[in-house]
Amino acid sequence: MDICIGGILNGKVRKNNENYFSIGNPHSDDVTEYYKQYFHLDGKLLSFWVCNEINFQEASR
């Protein structure tokens, strides 16, 4: 799935074969980091990009 959770890219799809990426905010000097996380849901393994500003429990809701 590769959907971003949290941060400036929340809800956007990002295709990337890496385990990590960062992106700058064009409106400020902030940099948001995303880490690839995998979740099991209904017998399927799904991948998401989770922003470093939220914790794993928030992302898994």
GROMACS .gro file of C-alpha atoms in nm:
model
   61
    1MET     CA    1   0.000   0.000   0.000
    2ASP     CA    2   0.281   0.241   0.094
    3ILE     CA    3   0.049   0.509   0.233
    4CYS     CA    4   0.207   0.779   0.451
    5ILE     CA    5   0.070   0.809   0.805
    6GLY     CA    6   0.119   1.146   0.974
    7GLY     CA    7   0.327   1.448   0.881
    8ILE     CA    8   0.305   1.660   0.570
    9LEU     CA    9   0.242   1.358   0.343
   10ASN     CA   10  -0.042   1.209   0.551
   11GLY     CA   11  -0.264   0.996   0.326
   12LYS     CA   12  -0.035   1.019   0.022
   13VAL     CA   13   0.103   0.710  -0.152
   14ARG     CA   14   0.482   0.694  -0.176
   15LYS     CA   15   0.647   0.418  -0.380
   16ASN     CA   16   1.000   0.369  -0.254
   17ASN     CA   17   1.208   0.055  -0.201
   18GLU     CA   18   1.402   0.206   0.089
   19ASN     CA   19   1.323   0.164   0.460
   20TYR     CA   20   1.342   0.537   0.536
   21PHE     CA   21   1.310   0.876   0.368
   22SER     CA   22   1.285   1.239   0.474
   23ILE     CA   23   1.108   1.534   0.316
   24GLY     CA   24   1.128   1.907   0.380
   25ASN     CA   25   0.827   2.127   0.439
   26PRO     CA   26   0.815   2.398   0.169
   27HIS     CA   27   0.654   2.641   0.418
   28SER     CA   28   0.913   2.605   0.697
   29ASP     CA   29   1.255   2.466   0.778
   30ASP     CA   30   1.103   2.148   0.926
   31VAL     CA   31   1.208   1.807   0.795
   32THR     CA   32   0.979   1.508   0.839
   33GLU     CA   33   1.119   1.156   0.851
   34TYR     CA   34   0.921   0.847   0.751
   35TYR     CA   35   1.004   0.486   0.832
   36LYS     CA   36   0.855   0.183   0.659
   37GLN     CA   37   0.640  -0.026   0.893
   38TYR     CA   38   0.458  -0.350   0.821
   39PHE     CA   39   0.118  -0.447   0.960
   40HIS     CA   40  -0.071  -0.776   0.941
   41LEU     CA   41  -0.438  -0.721   0.859
   42ASP     CA   42  -0.683  -0.998   0.768
   43GLY     CA   43  -0.400  -1.233   0.676
   44LYS     CA   44  -0.226  -0.979   0.451
   45LEU     CA   45   0.106  -0.806   0.508
   46LEU     CA   46   0.066  -0.433   0.437
   47SER     CA   47   0.339  -0.169   0.431
   48PHE     CA   48   0.300   0.194   0.537
   49TRP     CA   49   0.526   0.494   0.585
   50VAL     CA   50   0.498   0.612   0.946
   51CYS     CA   51   0.605   0.965   1.036
   52ASN     CA   52   0.859   0.993   1.317
   53GLU     CA   53   0.625   1.241   1.492
   54ILE     CA   54   0.375   0.969   1.588
   55ASN     CA   55   0.429   0.645   1.775
   56PHE     CA   56   0.361   0.292   1.655
   57GLN     CA   57   0.038   0.260   1.861
   58GLU     CA   58  -0.111   0.572   1.704
   59ALA     CA   59  -0.019   0.451   1.356
   60SER     CA   60  -0.176   0.109   1.405
   61ARG     CA   61  -0.524   0.246   1.486
   0.00000   0.00000   0.00000
